[in-house]
Amino acid sequence: MNEMKDRLMVALDVEHAEQAMALKQKLAGAVGWFKIGLRLFVAEGPELVRSVRQSHKVFLDLKFHDIPNTVAQAVESAGRLGVEMVNVHAGGGEAMLRAAADAAAAFPEMRLIAVTVLTSDPMPKAQAAELALERARMAREAGLAGVVCSVWEAAAIKQACGDNFITVTPGIRWSDQDTQDQKRIADPAEAVRRGADYLVVGRPVIRAADPAAAAREALDMMAAARP
Ligand code: C5P
C-alpha cells in the first residue's frame, strides 16, 4: 500500500493556506504527494509550498508557457523552492522545452514534466490522443522526464517514449462521482492497469465528507489493479 501512496497525488485545489493545511493534516498518513496548482499558489505563494514540503512531496502544477528564457528561469525558481515535480505546457514548443530541461538539470531531485493536452479539452478523442503522443515524443526528445496525460493515452505514450518516461494522469473518478469538467475520465484501477505512474485526484478526495477515507478507497483500487 505504501508504494501506492507514493503514486497518489492529491490536488490541493482550495483557496487558502488554512484549508490546504487542514487537508494536509487529514490526509497526512494516506497520501505521499500534494499537487499545488494556480489558485493556491497565486493566493499563498512559495511559503505555502515550503509548509507542505515539510511532510510531503510537492508537484508544483503551474504549467509554465512563455518564451524559453522566462520558462527556464521559472523552472530554476521551482528547483530552488525544492519541489519534487514541476511542469510546463508542451504547447510552448521545442525550444521552450529544451530551455526548461536545461534549467531543471541543475536540480536532480526535481522531475520536469509537460502537459500535453488538457483533459477538459473539447477536441475529438482521436485528435487529442494523436496530439498528446506527438507532444510526449517532443518532450522526451527535449530531455523532460514525463508528461501529464489522460489515462487513455498512457499506454501509447509509454510505448512510444519508453517505460521510464513518467505518466501523470488526472481525470480520475470512481463509483458514481460527478465527472464535473473532466471529459476523459477513468477510475484508479483502470489508471494503474493502463500504465499511469502517478494519479492526480482533486475533487473526489478534497470534497469528500471524509477525505482520508476517499483517498484510501482510491489506494485500495490501485493496489487491487497492480499487475
Ligand atoms: O478535481 P479533479 O480531480 O478534476 O482535479 C484534477 C486536477 O488535475 C486539477 O488540479 C487540474 O487542474 C489538474 N489537471 C487536469 N488536466 C490536466 C492537467 C492538470 O485536470 N491535463
Short mmCIF file of N, CA, C and O in Angstrom, two decimals, residues 43-106:
data_model
loop_
_atom_site.label_atom_id
_atom_site.label_comp_id
_atom_site.label_asym_id
_atom_site.label_seq_id
_atom_site.Cartn_x
_atom_site.Cartn_y
_atom_site.Cartn_z
N ALA A 43 -2.59 32.59 -4.54
CA ALA A 43 -3.08 33.14 -3.29
C ALA A 43 -2.03 33.13 -2.18
O ALA A 43 -1.92 34.08 -1.41
N GLU A 44 -1.28 32.04 -2.10
CA GLU A 44 -0.44 31.86 -0.91
C GLU A 44 1.07 31.80 -1.18
O GLU A 44 1.86 31.90 -0.25
N GLY A 45 1.44 31.56 -2.43
CA GLY A 45 2.85 31.66 -2.79
C GLY A 45 3.77 30.59 -2.24
O GLY A 45 3.33 29.57 -1.71
N PRO A 46 5.08 30.83 -2.36
CA PRO A 46 6.09 29.82 -2.01
C PRO A 46 6.10 29.42 -0.54
O PRO A 46 6.51 28.31 -0.21
N GLU A 47 5.60 30.29 0.34
CA GLU A 47 5.60 29.96 1.77
C GLU A 47 4.75 28.71 2.02
O GLU A 47 5.13 27.82 2.79
N LEU A 48 3.62 28.67 1.34
CA LEU A 48 2.72 27.51 1.48
C LEU A 48 3.41 26.24 0.95
O LEU A 48 3.32 25.17 1.55
N VAL A 49 4.11 26.40 -0.18
CA VAL A 49 4.83 25.24 -0.74
C VAL A 49 5.83 24.71 0.29
O VAL A 49 5.91 23.50 0.53
N ARG A 50 6.54 25.61 0.93
CA ARG A 50 7.53 25.19 1.94
C ARG A 50 6.85 24.45 3.09
O ARG A 50 7.37 23.45 3.59
N SER A 51 5.68 24.91 3.50
CA SER A 51 4.97 24.24 4.61
C SER A 51 4.55 22.83 4.21
O SER A 51 4.68 21.89 4.99
N VAL A 52 4.02 22.68 3.00
CA VAL A 52 3.56 21.36 2.56
C VAL A 52 4.74 20.42 2.41
O VAL A 52 4.68 19.24 2.77
N ARG A 53 5.84 20.96 1.92
CA ARG A 53 7.05 20.15 1.69
C ARG A 53 7.64 19.54 2.96
O ARG A 53 8.38 18.57 2.90
N GLN A 54 7.31 20.12 4.09
CA GLN A 54 7.87 19.58 5.33
C GLN A 54 7.44 18.13 5.56
O GLN A 54 8.14 17.37 6.21
N SER A 55 6.26 17.76 5.05
CA SER A 55 5.79 16.39 5.29
C SER A 55 5.52 15.60 4.03
O SER A 55 5.37 14.38 4.08
N HIS A 56 5.40 16.27 2.89
CA HIS A 56 5.00 15.57 1.66
C HIS A 56 5.83 16.02 0.47
O HIS A 56 6.43 17.08 0.48
N LYS A 57 5.78 15.18 -0.57
CA LYS A 57 6.37 15.60 -1.84
C LYS A 57 5.39 16.56 -2.52
O LYS A 57 4.17 16.43 -2.35
N VAL A 58 5.94 17.50 -3.27
CA VAL A 58 5.09 18.51 -3.92
C VAL A 58 5.26 18.50 -5.43
O VAL A 58 6.39 18.51 -5.94
N PHE A 59 4.14 18.45 -6.11
CA PHE A 59 4.11 18.66 -7.56
C PHE A 59 3.56 20.08 -7.77
O PHE A 59 2.40 20.35 -7.48
N LEU A 60 4.41 20.96 -8.24
CA LEU A 60 4.01 22.34 -8.49
C LEU A 60 3.46 22.42 -9.92
O LEU A 60 4.20 22.40 -10.90
N ASP A 61 2.13 22.49 -9.99
CA ASP A 61 1.42 22.37 -11.27
C ASP A 61 1.04 23.77 -11.78
O ASP A 61 -0.10 24.20 -11.66
N LEU A 62 2.03 24.46 -12.33
CA LEU A 62 1.76 25.83 -12.81
C LEU A 62 1.78 25.92 -14.33
O LEU A 62 1.55 26.96 -14.90
N LYS A 63 2.08 24.81 -14.98
CA LYS A 63 2.02 24.72 -16.46
C LYS A 63 2.66 25.92 -17.14
O LYS A 63 2.01 26.63 -17.93
N PHE A 64 3.93 26.13 -16.88
CA PHE A 64 4.62 27.28 -17.48
C PHE A 64 4.53 27.24 -19.00
O PHE A 64 4.75 26.21 -19.64
N HIS A 65 4.23 28.40 -19.58
CA HIS A 65 4.10 28.51 -21.04
C HIS A 65 4.43 29.95 -21.39
O HIS A 65 3.60 30.85 -21.26
N ASP A 66 5.68 30.18 -21.84
CA ASP A 66 6.14 31.55 -22.12
C ASP A 66 7.36 31.43 -23.03
O ASP A 66 7.64 30.33 -23.54
N ILE A 67 8.10 32.51 -23.22
CA ILE A 67 9.31 32.41 -24.05
C ILE A 67 10.33 31.53 -23.31
O ILE A 67 10.29 31.43 -22.07
N PRO A 68 11.23 30.87 -24.05
CA PRO A 68 12.14 29.90 -23.42
C PRO A 68 12.90 30.44 -22.21
O PRO A 68 12.97 29.77 -21.16
N ASN A 69 13.43 31.65 -22.31
CA ASN A 69 14.22 32.19 -21.21
C ASN A 69 13.40 32.36 -19.93
O ASN A 69 13.84 32.01 -18.84
N THR A 70 12.18 32.87 -20.09
CA THR A 70 11.31 33.08 -18.94
C THR A 70 10.93 31.76 -18.29
O THR A 70 10.94 31.62 -17.06
N VAL A 71 10.61 30.77 -19.11
CA VAL A 71 10.24 29.47 -18.58
C VAL A 71 11.43 28.82 -17.87
O VAL A 71 11.29 28.26 -16.77
N ALA A 72 12.61 28.93 -18.46
CA ALA A 72 13.81 28.35 -17.83
C ALA A 72 14.03 28.97 -16.45
O ALA A 72 14.34 28.26 -15.48
N GLN A 73 13.84 30.27 -16.35
CA GLN A 73 14.04 30.94 -15.07
C GLN A 73 12.99 30.50 -14.03
O GLN A 73 13.29 30.35 -12.85
N ALA A 74 11.77 30.31 -14.51
CA ALA A 74 10.72 29.86 -13.59
C ALA A 74 11.01 28.44 -13.09
O ALA A 74 10.80 28.13 -11.91
N VAL A 75 11.52 27.60 -13.99
CA VAL A 75 11.87 26.22 -13.61
C VAL A 75 13.00 26.26 -12.56
O VAL A 75 12.99 25.51 -11.58
N GLU A 76 13.94 27.14 -12.77
CA GLU A 76 15.04 27.29 -11.81
C GLU A 76 14.49 27.72 -10.44
O GLU A 76 14.92 27.20 -9.40
N SER A 77 13.55 28.64 -10.43
CA SER A 77 12.96 29.08 -9.16
C SER A 77 12.23 27.92 -8.48
O SER A 77 12.29 27.78 -7.25
N ALA A 78 11.57 27.09 -9.26
CA ALA A 78 10.89 25.92 -8.69
C ALA A 78 11.91 24.97 -8.08
O ALA A 78 11.70 24.41 -7.00
N GLY A 79 13.04 24.81 -8.76
CA GLY A 79 14.11 23.96 -8.25
C GLY A 79 14.64 24.48 -6.93
O GLY A 79 14.86 23.72 -5.98
N ARG A 80 14.81 25.77 -6.84
CA ARG A 80 15.29 26.38 -5.59
C ARG A 80 14.30 26.21 -4.45
O ARG A 80 14.67 26.10 -3.29
N LEU A 81 13.03 26.19 -4.82
CA LEU A 81 11.98 26.03 -3.82
C LEU A 81 11.98 24.60 -3.27
O LEU A 81 11.45 24.33 -2.20
N GLY A 82 12.55 23.69 -4.03
CA GLY A 82 12.72 22.31 -3.54
C GLY A 82 11.56 21.39 -3.85
O GLY A 82 11.40 20.36 -3.20
N VAL A 83 10.75 21.73 -4.85
CA VAL A 83 9.63 20.82 -5.18
C VAL A 83 10.17 19.59 -5.91
O VAL A 83 11.22 19.64 -6.55
N GLU A 84 9.42 18.49 -5.80
CA GLU A 84 9.86 17.22 -6.42
C GLU A 84 9.39 17.10 -7.87
O GLU A 84 9.90 16.27 -8.61
N MET A 85 8.39 17.91 -8.24
CA MET A 85 7.91 17.85 -9.62
C MET A 85 7.37 19.22 -10.02
O MET A 85 6.77 19.93 -9.21
N VAL A 86 7.62 19.58 -11.29
CA VAL A 86 7.10 20.85 -11.81
C VAL A 86 6.76 20.61 -13.28
O VAL A 86 7.30 19.69 -13.90
N ASN A 87 5.85 21.42 -13.82
CA ASN A 87 5.51 21.19 -15.23
C ASN A 87 5.49 22.45 -16.09
O ASN A 87 5.42 23.57 -15.58
N VAL A 88 5.58 22.20 -17.38
CA VAL A 88 5.48 23.25 -18.39
C VAL A 88 4.42 22.75 -19.39
O VAL A 88 4.06 21.58 -19.39
N HIS A 89 3.92 23.66 -20.23
CA HIS A 89 2.95 23.23 -21.25
C HIS A 89 3.68 22.94 -22.55
O HIS A 89 4.36 23.82 -23.09
N ALA A 90 3.54 21.73 -23.05
CA ALA A 90 4.26 21.35 -24.28
C ALA A 90 3.85 22.19 -25.48
O ALA A 90 4.58 22.25 -26.48
N GLY A 91 2.71 22.87 -25.37
CA GLY A 91 2.28 23.77 -26.44
C GLY A 91 3.27 24.91 -26.64
O GLY A 91 3.23 25.60 -27.67
N GLY A 92 4.17 25.12 -25.70
CA GLY A 92 5.19 26.17 -25.80
C GLY A 92 6.28 25.86 -26.81
O GLY A 92 7.10 26.74 -27.14
N GLY A 93 6.32 24.64 -27.30
CA GLY A 93 7.25 24.28 -28.37
C GLY A 93 8.59 23.75 -27.91
O GLY A 93 8.94 23.77 -26.72
N GLU A 94 9.33 23.25 -28.90
CA GLU A 94 10.56 22.52 -28.62
C GLU A 94 11.65 23.36 -27.94
O GLU A 94 12.27 22.90 -26.98
N ALA A 95 11.84 24.57 -28.42
CA ALA A 95 12.90 25.41 -27.84
C ALA A 95 12.60 25.70 -26.37
O ALA A 95 13.49 25.68 -25.51
N MET A 96 11.34 25.94 -26.09
CA MET A 96 10.94 26.21 -24.70
C MET A 96 11.17 24.97 -23.83
O MET A 96 11.69 25.06 -22.72
N LEU A 97 10.82 23.80 -24.37
CA LEU A 97 11.01 22.56 -23.61
C LEU A 97 12.49 22.30 -23.33
O LEU A 97 12.87 21.91 -22.23
N ARG A 98 13.33 22.55 -24.33
CA ARG A 98 14.77 22.34 -24.14
C ARG A 98 15.34 23.28 -23.09
O ARG A 98 16.14 22.88 -22.24
N ALA A 99 14.93 24.54 -23.15
CA ALA A 99 15.41 25.51 -22.17
C ALA A 99 14.98 25.10 -20.77
O ALA A 99 15.76 25.20 -19.80
N ALA A 100 13.75 24.63 -20.66
CA ALA A 100 13.24 24.19 -19.36
C ALA A 100 14.04 22.99 -18.85
O ALA A 100 14.41 22.92 -17.67
N ALA A 101 14.31 22.03 -19.75
CA ALA A 101 15.04 20.83 -19.36
C ALA A 101 16.47 21.18 -18.92
O ALA A 101 16.99 20.62 -17.95
N ASP A 102 17.09 22.11 -19.63
CA ASP A 102 18.45 22.54 -19.25
C ASP A 102 18.44 23.13 -17.84
O ASP A 102 19.32 22.86 -17.03
N ALA A 103 17.43 23.95 -17.56
CA ALA A 103 17.35 24.58 -16.23
C ALA A 103 17.10 23.52 -15.15
O ALA A 103 17.67 23.58 -14.06
N ALA A 104 16.26 22.54 -15.48
CA ALA A 104 15.91 21.51 -14.48
C ALA A 104 17.09 20.59 -14.18
O ALA A 104 17.16 20.01 -13.09
N ALA A 105 18.03 20.50 -15.12
CA ALA A 105 19.17 19.58 -14.94
C ALA A 105 19.99 19.93 -13.69
O ALA A 105 20.66 19.07 -13.12
N ALA A 106 19.93 21.17 -13.26
CA ALA A 106 20.68 21.58 -12.06
C ALA A 106 20.03 21.07 -10.77
O ALA A 106 20.61 21.21 -9.69
#
